[in-house]
């Protein structure tokens, strides 16, 4: 059977996927407030169409029958089958019941967080974890643990063994380093960051920054939401959102470079793939590597700010007139253990993830006393970061992920940072990336990332991409070296 | 067969319809410029899905088999069958070929307009007209003319006989009136309208005006495009666009009240209907009646501006400080024959439509020499309005409609104005509408229109709605009386 028989289904699948992304972006950014009830019904119908298409009998037969002659065709069939496998192993009634349970669970989590009431959320968390375990068990084929099955969903080829090694190395190095920083004589002043900054001016500067690092406004737009994120309909329409705080200048700036990194990834997917199931960034970890690469390796570098700081300073003469670029650089790179993951600095970030990883592993693979979870959370924060939550919103109820059934997702955040450091080390050797940043040659950097990673969309796994690029699979040592070097210099350790 | 078997198809149909509307609105208002090629492919797939659903074999059988017990159910089945009838009488290959021909034809029209070259567009116009005639002939069942079939598509129950009578009455009264106004001693100063008005301030004032007349920002948003229009996804998400000119204040103001009228209609459709094929305004004429009602009867009234002018004056103190509300009222109601339909005043507007109606009628029902069309256009403008186009963009190539195959559409603009006047006359008698406008009680007016018209969506025809409302079907005399009264006062005739 000709591969072309599959093509109408491929395009229809993309049409539904992009349509769902459009409805949700529209709903998040500008739909009127009373629209949601009717619009949710519409989105429900379209989601069902999407799932029916993945699961379509004719498609399933075609997937086994079509001749695949190119790499793209082979990868495409594999991708579809993977998604099919995730869906069709779960009995439909269980799946549907779970979908509505998740909606409820997220609502309850939100209420519990506001009311500082863990008891309220506890039964939901327990049921979500149990259901995820059950669903994973339907897909179990070999000796892998249930948590490994979930980890693999978000990052193909990664499992507890690799992550244990990764996180152990991290904590061995980072935890003592945090103590040294605490006792360092270097004290960094970040007060400039919390002066009053006009929001309209912030928007203009952030647009310039996005353009400067390579976000193409002919292929994307920037909008606003409570929490920044990136979405895409295809490679010529990629959108990210930001959130502007009057008294927190760096928040929007680093959302711009972070989400900008995600967006540049999606814009770099090849035209051949963009309207297919392979037409987007590979995995959570790989995506996060691109956003962290732009946010941290480039976005917090001296090179970038030597060039861009005058623009920022000029927009905010009153607030930044007396802050030198060196002081600004130190300000955006200071490190201090804190309680909230999404506000944490580059050095301590992965310890927040480590804590969630340790808890998830116990919830899925072991037995956990749900009554003790809040305490376990607090103890781990005390142990690794030396800080203690004063309420549950800073503690066990901090993140939305578990209430939405996203177990196995957190590690990809830390993996992303580590992959970013590995790519950066490679580019230091091969293209003298620091020099390119100093010269403002972001087009060259973007083109290199496109050649090495972006163009391939979902065709290759993270390890294959890294191997093809630098002859080496994932290796966390680059990340550790990067962090130690950077923070030793900043804090003169 | 239970009616409920049809329900999944009804919701899916609405989902696809609203989705297409969302893609197009997004594309018009904020999609990045290079998105269109890929997004058009996505929209193509979704349009095809939509047409396949209308034409779906299972649905067609269900339409004949389901038991309809309520008025809504009966109207729903009828509506679906009407649309089906329009589609399935035309051989699919002819339909598909025509669709792409239309895209090309619109592109050529645009180019021809820019180049002032009628010869370039002539063969396209001829083929579009011939195809529309052929398609109409497939649907011909009785003695009606082909043009009547097309007219009925846009306004059920209306035909050449009714429109001839309507337009004849109009020209008998309006043409001499235009001459009298030309010789009137009243000279109206409109220079205030073309001073410089800050666009951001215009936006704020227009938002206030939209809110003032009853546009509900919880159920809709306002955006910007080259040409203003209104769209909707359901009754809780209705959107209109505006266009702001620095040197033309009244343009955006009257787009706000015009599009606001369309939007209020869509917001008033009942919750029961909104997610069904009946969930939108009835017809082109009925829709235009609501926009004209808000634009002209309310929007150009002394009562409204007595209340709202201080807000406008306050926003533009420098420009309007010395312009009294009486002078402003005269300025927005001055009448002067002109060449461009969409810029023409309330009195002369229908003559622009009359000219297009006379030409369409000849093109469809009679024989027309396509070489002579530009001259015929110019002669009619000279005859009815006493003005002469200096180029084809002001003449035969002015409007996009014919290039897009919209023949029979123009009359609904004039019908809309006439229906608006008829409704207004009824409300003068029954609810003292002028007093309500003076009191700023727009909620009462909106509720009355909802009760009489909006709530029913597409359930009833224009004539049924009018009959139920005031015991009388369409009657153009109210419109003529309204125009004569209004302009006799303004120009002291």
Short mmCIF file of C-alpha atoms in Angstrom, two decimals, chain B residues 210-383:
data_model
loop_
_atom_site.label_atom_id
_atom_site.label_comp_id
_atom_site.label_asym_id
_atom_site.label_seq_id
_atom_site.Cartn_x
_atom_site.Cartn_y
_atom_site.Cartn_z
CA UNK B 210 -19.80 50.11 22.54
CA UNK B 211 -20.44 49.48 26.21
CA UNK B 212 -22.92 52.35 26.37
CA UNK B 213 -25.13 50.95 23.60
CA UNK B 214 -25.08 47.45 25.12
CA UNK B 215 -22.10 45.50 23.81
CA UNK B 216 -21.27 43.08 26.64
CA UNK B 217 -17.51 42.80 27.12
CA UNK B 218 -18.01 39.63 29.17
CA UNK B 219 -19.34 37.96 26.01
CA UNK B 220 -17.23 39.58 23.33
CA UNK B 221 -14.11 41.43 22.32
CA UNK B 222 -13.21 44.17 19.82
CA UNK B 223 -10.19 43.94 17.57
CA UNK B 224 -8.83 45.71 14.48
CA UNK B 225 -8.83 44.94 10.74
CA UNK B 226 -8.67 46.92 7.50
CA UNK B 227 -12.45 46.59 7.04
CA UNK B 228 -14.69 46.29 10.12
CA UNK B 229 -16.80 43.14 10.49
CA UNK B 230 -18.53 40.98 13.10
CA UNK B 231 -18.10 37.27 13.75
CA UNK B 232 -19.20 34.88 16.47
CA UNK B 233 -18.36 31.44 17.85
CA UNK B 234 -21.52 31.24 19.98
CA UNK B 235 -23.71 33.68 21.93
CA UNK B 236 -21.09 34.15 24.65
CA UNK B 237 -18.23 34.90 22.29
CA UNK B 238 -19.06 37.52 19.69
CA UNK B 239 -16.32 39.66 18.20
CA UNK B 240 -16.20 42.70 16.03
CA UNK B 241 -13.39 44.65 14.45
CA UNK B 242 -12.92 48.31 13.80
CA UNK B 243 -10.53 50.47 11.83
CA UNK B 244 -9.23 53.76 13.17
CA UNK B 245 -8.25 56.73 11.02
CA UNK B 246 -6.40 59.64 12.55
CA UNK B 247 -8.23 62.15 10.33
CA UNK B 248 -11.70 60.65 10.21
CA UNK B 249 -13.29 60.54 13.64
CA UNK B 250 -16.81 59.47 12.70
CA UNK B 251 -15.62 56.43 10.72
CA UNK B 252 -14.73 54.36 13.80
CA UNK B 253 -17.65 55.74 15.83
CA UNK B 254 -20.22 54.55 13.31
CA UNK B 255 -18.43 51.26 12.78
CA UNK B 256 -18.76 50.77 16.53
CA UNK B 257 -22.51 51.29 16.53
CA UNK B 258 -22.98 49.38 13.26
CA UNK B 259 -20.91 46.33 14.20
CA UNK B 260 -22.20 46.70 17.76
CA UNK B 261 -25.69 46.14 16.34
CA UNK B 262 -24.59 42.95 14.58
CA UNK B 263 -22.88 41.78 17.76
CA UNK B 264 -25.84 42.49 20.03
CA UNK B 265 -27.97 40.37 17.67
CA UNK B 266 -25.59 37.39 18.03
CA UNK B 267 -25.31 37.85 21.80
CA UNK B 268 -29.09 37.73 22.04
CA UNK B 269 -29.51 34.29 20.46
CA UNK B 270 -30.95 31.93 23.07
CA UNK B 271 -28.75 29.44 24.94
CA UNK B 272 -30.96 26.64 23.61
CA UNK B 273 -30.06 27.46 20.01
CA UNK B 274 -26.54 28.78 20.21
CA UNK B 275 -24.70 25.49 19.64
CA UNK B 276 -26.99 24.40 16.80
CA UNK B 277 -27.30 25.37 13.11
CA UNK B 278 -30.07 27.78 14.20
CA UNK B 279 -27.74 29.57 16.56
CA UNK B 280 -27.08 32.75 14.64
CA UNK B 281 -28.79 35.71 13.06
CA UNK B 282 -31.46 34.81 10.50
CA UNK B 283 -30.41 36.33 7.20
CA UNK B 284 -28.29 39.01 5.61
CA UNK B 285 -31.19 41.46 5.54
CA UNK B 286 -32.27 40.81 9.10
CA UNK B 287 -28.68 41.11 10.31
CA UNK B 288 -28.20 44.34 8.43
CA UNK B 289 -31.44 45.64 9.91
CA UNK B 290 -29.98 45.29 13.39
CA UNK B 291 -26.69 46.96 12.50
CA UNK B 292 -28.47 49.80 10.67
CA UNK B 293 -30.92 50.18 13.53
CA UNK B 294 -28.03 50.78 15.93
CA UNK B 295 -25.99 52.77 13.45
CA UNK B 296 -28.66 55.08 12.06
CA UNK B 297 -31.89 55.13 14.05
CA UNK B 298 -30.04 55.11 17.37
CA UNK B 299 -26.45 56.00 16.50
CA UNK B 300 -27.23 59.14 14.49
CA UNK B 301 -29.97 60.34 16.84
CA UNK B 302 -29.96 63.54 18.86
CA UNK B 303 -30.96 61.56 21.95
CA UNK B 304 -27.84 59.42 21.97
CA UNK B 305 -25.44 62.29 21.38
CA UNK B 306 -27.07 64.53 23.96
CA UNK B 307 -25.89 61.88 26.43
CA UNK B 308 -22.67 60.67 24.90
CA UNK B 309 -21.25 63.79 23.24
CA UNK B 310 -19.79 65.16 26.51
CA UNK B 311 -17.67 61.99 26.80
CA UNK B 312 -16.41 62.41 23.23
CA UNK B 313 -15.88 66.15 23.65
CA UNK B 314 -14.00 65.57 26.88
CA UNK B 315 -11.65 63.09 25.21
CA UNK B 316 -10.96 65.57 22.38
CA UNK B 317 -11.25 68.98 24.03
CA UNK B 318 -8.99 70.72 21.57
CA UNK B 319 -10.77 69.47 18.46
CA UNK B 320 -14.38 69.49 19.67
CA UNK B 321 -14.35 72.16 22.40
CA UNK B 322 -16.05 74.64 20.10
CA UNK B 323 -18.31 72.21 18.27
CA UNK B 324 -21.78 72.14 19.83
CA UNK B 325 -23.78 68.91 20.04
CA UNK B 326 -26.20 70.39 17.50
CA UNK B 327 -23.40 71.01 15.04
CA UNK B 328 -22.04 67.54 15.68
CA UNK B 329 -25.51 66.08 15.07
CA UNK B 330 -25.79 67.92 11.75
CA UNK B 331 -22.26 66.88 10.80
CA UNK B 332 -22.95 63.19 11.24
CA UNK B 333 -26.21 63.48 9.31
CA UNK B 334 -25.18 65.56 6.34
CA UNK B 335 -26.03 64.14 2.94
CA UNK B 336 -24.06 64.51 -0.26
CA UNK B 337 -24.03 62.24 -3.31
CA UNK B 338 -20.72 60.41 -3.58
CA UNK B 339 -19.10 57.57 -5.45
CA UNK B 340 -18.06 55.09 -2.78
CA UNK B 341 -20.84 52.97 -1.32
CA UNK B 342 -19.26 52.25 2.05
CA UNK B 343 -18.54 55.95 2.64
CA UNK B 344 -21.97 57.17 1.59
CA UNK B 345 -24.56 58.74 3.89
CA UNK B 346 -27.81 57.31 5.18
CA UNK B 347 -29.98 58.99 2.58
CA UNK B 348 -28.03 58.14 -0.58
CA UNK B 349 -26.85 54.69 0.51
CA UNK B 350 -29.76 52.78 -0.99
CA UNK B 351 -29.23 54.36 -4.39
CA UNK B 352 -25.79 52.79 -4.51
CA UNK B 353 -27.52 49.47 -3.90
CA UNK B 354 -30.18 50.17 -6.48
CA UNK B 355 -27.51 50.62 -9.15
CA UNK B 356 -25.93 47.27 -8.29
CA UNK B 357 -29.36 45.62 -8.20
CA UNK B 358 -30.25 46.86 -11.67
CA UNK B 359 -26.98 45.61 -13.09
CA UNK B 360 -27.17 42.23 -11.35
CA UNK B 361 -30.69 41.67 -12.55
CA UNK B 362 -29.60 42.23 -16.14
CA UNK B 363 -26.51 40.06 -15.77
CA UNK B 364 -28.45 37.11 -14.36
CA UNK B 365 -31.86 37.31 -16.01
CA UNK B 366 -31.18 39.17 -19.22
CA UNK B 367 -28.36 39.53 -21.58
CA UNK B 368 -25.68 42.01 -20.90
CA UNK B 369 -22.83 43.25 -23.04
CA UNK B 370 -19.86 42.82 -20.70
CA UNK B 371 -17.89 45.36 -22.74
CA UNK B 372 -20.47 48.00 -21.85
CA UNK B 373 -20.75 47.28 -18.10
CA UNK B 374 -18.34 50.04 -16.95
CA UNK B 375 -20.29 52.56 -19.00
CA UNK B 376 -23.63 51.27 -17.71
CA UNK B 377 -22.35 51.71 -14.15
CA UNK B 378 -21.21 55.27 -14.80
CA UNK B 379 -24.48 56.18 -16.50
CA UNK B 380 -26.53 54.93 -13.56
CA UNK B 381 -24.40 56.94 -11.10
CA UNK B 382 -24.90 60.02 -13.22
CA UNK B 383 -28.63 59.39 -13.52
#
